[in-house]
Coordinates of C-alpha atoms and ligand atoms in Angstrom, one line a residue:
M1 CA 73.8 61.6 -25.5
N2 CA 71.3 64.3 -25.0
R3 CA 68.0 62.8 -26.6
A4 CA 65.4 65.7 -25.4
R5 CA 65.1 68.0 -28.3
D6 CA 65.3 65.1 -30.5
G7 CA 62.4 63.1 -28.4
R8 CA 60.4 66.1 -28.3
A9 CA 60.3 67.1 -31.9
G10 CA 59.6 63.5 -32.9
S11 CA 56.7 63.5 -30.7
R12 CA 54.9 66.3 -32.0
A13 CA 52.5 65.8 -34.8
R14 CA 53.2 68.4 -37.7
P15 CA 50.4 70.8 -38.4
L16 CA 48.6 69.7 -41.7
G17 CA 47.1 72.2 -44.0
R18 CA 43.5 70.7 -44.1
R19 CA 41.4 73.6 -44.6
A20 CA 41.8 73.2 -48.4
F21 CA 39.8 70.0 -49.0
L22 CA 37.8 70.0 -46.6
R23 CA 34.2 71.5 -46.8
R24 CA 33.1 73.0 -43.5
T25 CA 29.6 73.8 -42.0
A26 CA 28.3 76.0 -39.4
G27 CA 29.0 73.0 -36.6
G28 CA 32.5 72.1 -38.2
V29 CA 30.8 69.0 -39.3
I30 CA 30.9 67.8 -43.2
A31 CA 27.4 67.4 -44.6
A32 CA 25.8 64.1 -43.4
G33 CA 25.8 62.7 -47.1
T34 CA 29.6 62.3 -47.2
V35 CA 29.9 60.5 -43.8
L36 CA 29.5 57.0 -45.3
E37 CA 31.7 57.3 -48.0
A38 CA 33.9 59.1 -45.6
C39 CA 34.6 57.2 -42.7
G40 CA 34.8 53.4 -44.2
G41 CA 31.4 52.9 -42.4
G42 CA 29.6 52.5 -45.5
D43 CA 32.1 49.9 -46.6
A44 CA 31.9 48.3 -43.2
A45 CA 29.0 45.6 -44.0
A46 CA 31.0 44.6 -46.8
T47 CA 34.3 44.5 -45.3
S48 CA 33.3 42.7 -42.2
G49 CA 33.2 38.6 -42.9
T50 CA 29.5 38.1 -41.2
G51 CA 28.1 40.9 -43.4
A52 CA 27.7 42.7 -39.9
P53 CA 27.8 46.4 -39.7
G54 CA 30.8 47.7 -37.9
P55 CA 34.5 49.2 -38.4
G56 CA 36.6 46.8 -40.4
P57 CA 39.9 47.1 -42.2
P58 CA 39.6 48.4 -45.8
Q59 CA 39.8 45.5 -48.4
E60 CA 41.7 47.1 -51.3
A61 CA 45.4 47.1 -50.2
G62 CA 47.2 50.3 -50.9
P63 CA 50.8 51.1 -51.0
L64 CA 53.2 49.4 -48.9
R65 CA 55.1 51.3 -46.2
E66 CA 57.8 50.3 -43.8
V67 CA 58.8 51.5 -40.5
R68 CA 61.6 50.0 -38.3
R69 CA 61.6 50.4 -34.8
V70 CA 64.8 49.5 -32.4
A71 CA 63.8 49.0 -28.6
A72 CA 66.6 49.8 -26.7
P73 CA 67.7 51.4 -23.5
A74 CA 68.5 55.1 -23.8
E75 CA 68.9 58.0 -21.4
I76 CA 66.4 60.5 -22.3
D77 CA 67.0 64.3 -20.8
L78 CA 63.6 65.4 -18.8
G79 CA 64.6 68.8 -18.7
P80 CA 64.4 69.9 -14.5
L81 CA 63.7 66.1 -13.5
G82 CA 67.0 65.3 -14.9
T83 CA 68.1 62.5 -17.4
R84 CA 67.2 59.0 -17.0
T85 CA 67.9 55.5 -18.5
I86 CA 64.7 54.1 -19.8
W87 CA 63.6 51.8 -22.6
T88 CA 62.8 53.3 -25.8
Y89 CA 62.2 53.0 -29.5
D90 CA 64.9 54.5 -31.4
G91 CA 65.9 56.2 -28.3
R92 CA 62.9 58.5 -28.5
Y93 CA 60.5 58.8 -25.6
P94 CA 57.6 58.4 -26.5
G95 CA 58.5 56.6 -29.8
A96 CA 58.2 58.8 -33.3
E97 CA 54.5 58.8 -34.1
I98 CA 53.3 56.1 -37.1
R99 CA 51.5 57.6 -39.4
V100 CA 49.6 56.2 -42.6
R101 CA 47.1 56.7 -44.6
E102 CA 43.9 54.3 -44.3
G103 CA 44.4 51.2 -46.6
D104 CA 48.2 51.4 -46.6
R105 CA 50.0 48.3 -46.1
L106 CA 52.2 48.6 -42.9
R107 CA 55.3 46.7 -42.5
A108 CA 57.0 47.2 -39.0
V109 CA 60.0 45.7 -38.5
V110 CA 61.2 45.5 -34.7
E111 CA 64.5 45.0 -33.5
N112 CA 65.0 43.8 -30.2
G113 CA 68.1 45.6 -28.4
L114 CA 66.7 44.9 -25.0
P115 CA 68.1 42.1 -22.4
E116 CA 64.8 40.7 -22.6
G117 CA 62.4 39.3 -24.9
T118 CA 59.8 42.2 -26.2
T119 CA 57.1 42.2 -28.3
V120 CA 54.9 45.4 -30.2
H121 CA 51.2 45.6 -30.0
W122 CA 49.4 47.7 -32.5
H123 CA 46.8 48.7 -29.5
G124 CA 43.2 49.2 -31.2
I125 CA 43.7 47.9 -35.0
P126 CA 42.1 44.5 -35.5
V127 CA 45.1 42.8 -37.4
P128 CA 45.2 39.5 -38.2
N129 CA 46.3 37.5 -35.3
A130 CA 49.5 36.4 -35.6
M131 CA 50.3 40.3 -36.2
D132 CA 48.8 41.0 -32.7
G133 CA 52.0 41.0 -30.4
V134 CA 51.1 39.1 -27.4
P135 CA 53.6 37.2 -26.0
G136 CA 52.4 33.6 -25.5
V137 CA 49.3 34.0 -27.1
T138 CA 50.6 35.2 -30.8
Q139 CA 54.0 35.0 -30.9
E140 CA 56.9 34.0 -28.8
P141 CA 58.9 36.7 -27.8
I142 CA 61.3 38.6 -29.8
P143 CA 64.7 37.2 -28.3
P144 CA 67.4 39.9 -27.7
G145 CA 69.5 40.5 -30.6
G146 CA 66.0 39.0 -32.9
T147 CA 63.9 40.8 -35.0
F148 CA 60.6 40.3 -36.2
A149 CA 58.5 41.9 -39.3
Y150 CA 55.0 42.9 -38.3
E151 CA 52.7 43.4 -41.4
Y152 CA 48.8 44.5 -41.8
T153 CA 46.4 46.7 -43.5
A154 CA 46.1 50.1 -41.8
G155 CA 42.9 50.8 -40.9
P156 CA 40.2 51.7 -40.2
A157 CA 41.3 55.2 -40.0
G158 CA 41.6 56.6 -36.6
T159 CA 43.8 57.1 -33.6
Y160 CA 45.8 54.2 -32.1
L161 CA 48.9 53.5 -30.1
Y162 CA 51.6 50.8 -30.3
H163 CA 53.5 49.5 -27.3
S164 CA 55.5 46.8 -25.7
H165 CA 53.1 43.9 -24.6
Q166 CA 55.8 42.3 -22.3
G167 CA 55.3 42.1 -19.0
L168 CA 55.4 45.5 -17.2
Q169 CA 57.7 47.2 -20.4
L170 CA 54.9 49.8 -21.0
D171 CA 55.4 51.2 -18.0
R172 CA 59.3 51.5 -18.4
G173 CA 58.8 53.8 -21.7
L174 CA 58.3 51.2 -24.8
L175 CA 55.0 53.4 -26.3
G176 CA 54.4 55.5 -29.2
P177 CA 51.5 56.8 -30.8
L178 CA 50.2 55.5 -34.4
V179 CA 48.0 57.4 -36.5
V180 CA 45.8 56.4 -39.9
E181 CA 44.4 59.0 -41.4
E182 CA 41.1 59.4 -42.8
R183 CA 40.7 59.9 -46.5
S184 CA 37.9 62.1 -46.0
P185 CA 37.1 63.2 -42.0
H186 CA 33.7 63.9 -41.0
V187 CA 34.9 67.0 -39.1
A188 CA 36.9 70.1 -40.5
Y189 CA 39.9 71.2 -38.7
D190 CA 43.0 73.3 -39.9
R191 CA 45.9 71.9 -37.6
E192 CA 46.2 68.9 -35.8
Y193 CA 48.3 67.6 -32.5
T194 CA 48.9 64.5 -31.1
L195 CA 49.2 64.6 -27.1
V196 CA 50.6 61.2 -25.5
L197 CA 49.7 61.4 -21.5
D198 CA 51.8 59.3 -19.4
D199 CA 53.1 58.4 -16.1
L200 CA 56.7 58.6 -15.0
L201 CA 58.1 56.2 -12.7
P202 CA 60.9 56.9 -10.4
G203 CA 62.8 53.9 -11.4
P204 CA 62.3 50.8 -13.0
P205 CA 58.5 49.0 -12.6
R206 CA 58.1 46.4 -10.5
P207 CA 55.2 44.0 -9.7
L208 CA 53.2 45.8 -7.3
A209 CA 53.0 42.6 -5.2
A210 CA 56.8 42.4 -4.7
R211 CA 56.7 45.8 -2.7
G212 CA 54.1 45.1 0.1
M213 CA 50.6 45.4 -0.3
G214 CA 49.6 48.0 2.7
P215 CA 46.0 49.7 2.1
M216 CA 47.9 52.8 1.2
G217 CA 51.3 51.5 1.8
P218 CA 54.1 53.3 0.2
G219 CA 55.3 51.8 -3.0
G220 CA 52.2 49.4 -2.5
G221 CA 49.8 50.0 -4.9
G222 CA 47.3 49.1 -2.0
A223 CA 43.5 48.8 -3.0
L224 CA 43.8 50.6 -6.2
G225 CA 46.9 48.8 -7.6
I226 CA 48.8 51.9 -8.6
P227 CA 52.6 52.6 -8.1
D228 CA 53.6 55.8 -6.8
Y229 CA 54.7 58.0 -9.9
E230 CA 56.8 60.7 -9.7
A231 CA 55.3 62.9 -12.5
Y232 CA 52.6 63.3 -15.1
L233 CA 54.0 63.7 -18.6
V234 CA 52.7 65.3 -22.1
N235 CA 54.7 64.0 -24.8
G236 CA 57.6 63.2 -22.6
R237 CA 57.8 66.6 -21.0
P238 CA 57.3 67.3 -17.6
P239 CA 54.9 70.1 -16.2
A240 CA 58.0 72.3 -15.7
D241 CA 58.8 72.4 -19.2
P242 CA 55.3 71.7 -21.0
P243 CA 55.5 71.3 -24.9
A244 CA 53.4 74.4 -26.7
L245 CA 50.8 73.9 -29.3
E246 CA 51.2 77.0 -31.8
V247 CA 47.6 78.0 -33.1
R248 CA 46.4 80.7 -34.7
S249 CA 43.2 82.9 -34.3
G250 CA 40.2 81.5 -35.9
E251 CA 41.5 78.0 -36.3
R252 CA 39.6 74.7 -35.5
V253 CA 42.5 72.3 -33.8
R254 CA 42.2 68.7 -33.8
L255 CA 44.1 67.2 -30.9
R256 CA 44.3 63.7 -30.8
L257 CA 44.5 62.3 -26.8
V258 CA 46.3 59.1 -26.3
N259 CA 46.5 57.7 -22.9
P260 CA 49.3 54.7 -23.0
S261 CA 50.3 55.3 -19.5
G262 CA 50.9 52.2 -17.2
A263 CA 48.2 53.0 -14.6
T264 CA 47.0 56.3 -14.6
A265 CA 43.3 57.6 -16.1
F266 CA 43.2 61.3 -16.6
H267 CA 41.0 64.2 -16.4
V268 CA 41.4 66.6 -19.4
A269 CA 40.5 70.2 -19.8
I270 CA 41.6 73.0 -21.4
A271 CA 41.5 76.6 -19.8
G272 CA 39.3 79.2 -21.8
H273 CA 38.1 76.3 -24.2
R274 CA 35.8 73.7 -24.7
M275 CA 36.4 70.7 -26.7
D276 CA 34.2 69.1 -29.2
V277 CA 35.0 65.4 -29.1
T278 CA 34.8 63.8 -32.6
H279 CA 36.4 60.5 -32.0
A280 CA 36.3 57.8 -29.5
D281 CA 38.7 55.3 -29.5
G282 CA 39.3 56.2 -33.2
R283 CA 35.9 55.9 -34.3
P284 CA 34.0 58.8 -35.5
V285 CA 31.3 60.3 -33.2
D286 CA 28.6 62.8 -33.5
P287 CA 30.7 65.9 -32.2
V288 CA 29.9 66.6 -28.5
T289 CA 30.8 69.8 -26.9
V290 CA 32.2 69.3 -23.7
D291 CA 34.6 71.0 -20.8
A292 CA 36.5 68.0 -19.8
L293 CA 36.6 64.1 -20.4
R294 CA 38.2 61.2 -18.7
I295 CA 40.5 59.5 -20.4
G296 CA 41.4 55.7 -19.1
M297 CA 44.6 53.9 -20.1
G298 CA 44.5 52.5 -23.6
E299 CA 41.6 55.1 -24.4
R300 CA 41.8 57.3 -27.1
Y301 CA 39.8 60.5 -27.7
D302 CA 39.8 62.9 -30.8
V303 CA 39.0 66.6 -29.9
V304 CA 38.4 69.6 -31.9
V305 CA 38.9 73.1 -30.2
A306 CA 37.9 76.3 -32.0
A307 CA 40.7 78.6 -31.2
E308 CA 38.7 81.7 -30.3
H309 CA 40.2 83.5 -27.2
P310 CA 44.1 84.3 -28.3
G311 CA 46.3 84.1 -25.3
A312 CA 48.3 81.3 -23.7
W313 CA 46.3 78.7 -22.1
A314 CA 47.0 75.5 -19.8
I315 CA 45.9 72.1 -21.1
R316 CA 45.9 69.8 -18.1
A317 CA 45.5 66.2 -17.5
A318 CA 44.8 65.2 -13.6
A319 CA 45.3 62.1 -12.5
L320 CA 42.0 60.6 -11.3
H321 CA 44.0 59.1 -8.1
G322 CA 45.8 62.3 -7.2
G323 CA 49.2 61.8 -6.9
P324 CA 52.0 64.7 -8.6
E325 CA 51.0 67.8 -10.7
P326 CA 48.8 67.6 -13.5
A327 CA 50.4 67.0 -16.8
Y328 CA 50.7 70.2 -18.4
A329 CA 51.0 71.4 -22.3
V330 CA 50.2 75.1 -23.6
L331 CA 47.9 75.9 -26.1
R332 CA 49.7 79.1 -27.5
Y333 CA 48.2 81.9 -30.0
A334 CA 50.8 83.0 -32.8
D335 CA 50.2 86.5 -31.5
A336 CA 50.0 85.9 -27.7
A337 CA 51.8 88.5 -25.6
A338 CA 53.0 85.9 -22.9
A339 CA 54.6 82.3 -23.8
R340 CA 53.0 80.8 -20.8
P341 CA 49.7 81.1 -19.2
P342 CA 49.8 82.8 -15.6
D343 CA 51.2 80.3 -13.1
G344 CA 48.7 78.0 -11.3
Q345 CA 46.0 78.8 -14.0
V346 CA 43.5 75.7 -13.9
P347 CA 41.4 75.2 -16.6
E348 CA 37.4 75.4 -15.2
G349 CA 36.8 72.1 -16.7
L350 CA 39.0 70.5 -13.9
R351 CA 36.5 72.0 -11.1
G352 CA 33.1 71.4 -12.8
G353 CA 31.1 72.3 -16.0
R354 CA 30.2 69.2 -18.6
L355 CA 32.2 66.2 -18.4
L356 CA 32.2 63.9 -21.3
Q357 CA 29.8 60.8 -20.1
L358 CA 29.8 57.5 -22.2
D359 CA 26.0 58.3 -22.9
D360 CA 26.8 61.4 -24.7
L361 CA 28.7 59.5 -27.3
S362 CA 27.1 58.3 -30.6
A363 CA 28.6 56.6 -33.4
V364 CA 28.9 57.9 -37.1
E365 CA 29.5 54.4 -38.3
P366 CA 26.3 52.0 -38.2
L367 CA 25.7 49.9 -35.0
E368 CA 24.7 46.7 -34.4
P369 CA 21.3 46.5 -32.4
W370 CA 21.6 44.8 -28.9
S371 CA 19.6 41.6 -29.9
E372 CA 19.7 38.6 -28.4
P373 CA 23.6 37.2 -28.2
D374 CA 24.8 34.1 -29.3
R375 CA 27.1 33.7 -26.6
A376 CA 27.3 35.9 -23.3
F377 CA 29.6 36.0 -20.4
D378 CA 29.1 37.6 -16.9
L379 CA 32.7 38.8 -15.6
V380 CA 33.3 39.6 -12.2
L381 CA 36.5 42.2 -11.8
S382 CA 38.3 41.8 -8.4
G383 CA 41.4 42.5 -6.6
G384 CA 43.1 44.7 -4.2
M385 CA 41.9 43.2 -0.8
M386 CA 43.4 40.1 0.3
S387 CA 45.7 39.1 -2.2
S388 CA 48.2 40.6 -4.6
A389 CA 46.2 39.1 -7.5
W390 CA 43.8 41.1 -9.8
T391 CA 41.3 38.8 -11.3
I392 CA 38.4 38.2 -13.6
D393 CA 35.7 35.9 -12.3
G394 CA 38.1 34.9 -9.3
R395 CA 40.9 33.6 -11.7
A396 CA 44.3 35.0 -12.1
Y397 CA 45.7 34.7 -15.7
P398 CA 47.4 32.6 -17.2
D399 CA 45.8 30.0 -14.4
A400 CA 42.3 30.8 -16.1
E401 CA 40.4 29.2 -19.3
P402 CA 40.0 31.1 -22.4
L403 CA 36.5 32.6 -23.3
E404 CA 35.4 30.6 -25.9
I405 CA 33.6 31.9 -29.1
R406 CA 32.9 30.7 -32.6
A407 CA 33.0 32.9 -35.4
G408 CA 29.9 34.8 -36.5
E409 CA 28.3 34.7 -33.1
L410 CA 27.3 38.0 -31.7
V411 CA 29.0 38.1 -28.1
R412 CA 27.8 39.9 -25.1
V413 CA 30.2 40.6 -22.4
R414 CA 29.0 42.3 -19.0
M415 CA 31.5 43.1 -16.1
R416 CA 30.8 44.1 -12.8
N417 CA 33.8 45.9 -10.8
A418 CA 33.8 44.6 -7.4
S419 CA 37.4 46.6 -6.5
M420 CA 38.1 49.6 -5.8
G421 CA 40.4 50.0 -8.6
L422 CA 39.5 51.4 -12.1
H423 CA 39.7 48.8 -14.7
P424 CA 39.9 50.1 -18.4
M425 CA 38.9 46.6 -20.2
H426 CA 40.5 46.2 -23.6
L427 CA 39.9 43.6 -26.0
H428 CA 42.2 42.9 -29.1
G429 CA 41.5 42.5 -32.6
H430 CA 37.7 43.7 -32.3
F431 CA 35.8 46.9 -31.9
F432 CA 32.7 46.6 -29.9
R433 CA 29.6 48.4 -29.3
V434 CA 29.4 49.9 -25.8
G435 CA 26.5 52.5 -25.2
D436 CA 25.8 53.8 -28.7
V437 CA 29.4 53.6 -29.9
W438 CA 32.4 51.7 -31.2
K439 CA 35.0 51.2 -28.9
D440 CA 38.0 49.0 -28.0
T441 CA 38.6 49.7 -24.4
V442 CA 36.3 51.0 -21.9
N443 CA 36.3 51.9 -17.9
V444 CA 34.8 50.0 -15.7
P445 CA 34.8 52.3 -12.9
P446 CA 35.1 51.2 -9.0
G447 CA 31.9 51.0 -7.1
M448 CA 29.9 47.7 -8.2
S449 CA 29.4 49.5 -11.3
E450 CA 28.5 47.8 -14.6
V451 CA 29.7 47.7 -18.1
R452 CA 27.9 45.6 -21.1
F453 CA 29.4 45.5 -24.5
Q454 CA 28.8 43.5 -27.3
F455 CA 30.9 42.4 -30.5
R456 CA 30.7 40.2 -33.8
A457 CA 33.2 37.3 -34.0
D458 CA 34.5 38.2 -37.3
N459 CA 38.4 38.1 -36.5
P460 CA 39.5 34.5 -36.0
G461 CA 42.0 33.6 -33.7
R462 CA 43.2 33.9 -29.7
W463 CA 42.8 37.4 -28.6
F464 CA 43.9 39.2 -25.6
F465 CA 41.0 40.8 -23.4
H466 CA 42.4 42.5 -20.0
C467 CA 42.3 45.1 -18.0
H468 CA 45.2 48.2 -19.2
N469 CA 46.4 48.8 -15.9
V470 CA 49.6 47.0 -16.5
Y471 CA 50.2 45.9 -12.8
H472 CA 46.4 44.5 -12.6
L473 CA 47.2 42.8 -16.2
E474 CA 50.6 41.4 -14.8
A475 CA 48.7 40.4 -11.7
G476 CA 46.3 38.3 -13.6
M477 CA 43.4 40.3 -14.6
A478 CA 43.3 39.0 -18.4
R479 CA 41.5 36.5 -20.4
V480 CA 42.3 35.1 -24.0
V481 CA 39.0 34.9 -26.1
Q482 CA 39.4 31.8 -28.1
Y483 CA 37.6 31.1 -31.3
A484 CA 36.6 27.2 -31.3
Ligands
LIG501 CU1 47.2 48.3 -25.3 CU2 46.6 44.2 -24.8 O1 47.1 46.3 -25.0
LIG502 CU1 42.3 47.2 -13.6

């Protein structure tokens, strides 16, 4: 069956007519006085079990929204790249966007039509532990033919993703975006699109170790732990058949950038336009204007683009580690003379200009100060050298002790990267403070760099903490954070 048009339609978020109920200021930011009430930040102290500041799920339960996802193999049409049989949700790739309002009760019924077990993880949402979808940690895999109903309160508002957490299934196509809409956004926009950035393998994923470990060896992953991808895609489309984002002159366009890829961090820029970064991992930040940003696996950035330069412009996402042509989408004004930018148009931001830095970000929601933590972990991330393992403090999960914490503690985690690979480290069940922003995934760049974050232990259970390069994860770069 030809799924391509189907998949494409499903992957493009519908534009929302926002203008009607948003007040604009010169910078596009809604007056500060409304921010607390708008984003749940004001409620956060009340919603967190410890009374500490921070984003949390809303307390009052909204209406029940039910979605179904059937995980099953399907043939998808990748245009010029031909057709492929991959694993999908409902025969669509990426999986159709789940979109709910903040505070809605979300019931997601997952049916397993795969030949092996699976689970679904709701990446970034601080769900109750039993709903977190990590095989062997929070649930048994859903067996072939089986069904599991996940249910939780959707919140706080933000851009998230859902994906399989079983083995390497994420890199086989089992992923999709999840949007929890704000009741009152802190920035004004007229229209929005979700852009899912992904990397495409030529065949089913295999652990890198099984393919040999040459330093740059073909298919070996080498010192970076990244397989050889065939193409980079936006919303399931290859660069030869890019999705078009239709805009009108004068609009402010919100782009939700989501990176659920297996092992690719992207450098993203738009020709002829700057971006106001408004959210990091779904959390609202004071808008900062940049020419480009880097987005690691598991990260999300929302940006607002002022459509003030009519024409057709290239949106490009280049892999940090190189490889095939950058992922491609077109920002197309309704009155543009040409449907596509000139061939070979490269956004200025891929060559220079202001690149978003973590230090540029400052949270809208209140932050907890960097006071003396109740518990601290000092972790070394390594791998890619002498063995096929990727490790945290020399240990490869599951052969590694949990990191024990207690409810209510302020927990500090310091990570040092002793490898040549990039590690986007993701903590389940919590947002953490890194720099001056709330996030749930943070890049620890190669070259002995050091990153620290802290979080308040306010969501009891057993939570996975791991690198979001699915090959590093599979080769051991994970721990369980366990409440005593
Ligand atoms: Cu998106 Cu444990 O992952
Ligand atoms: Cu890693």
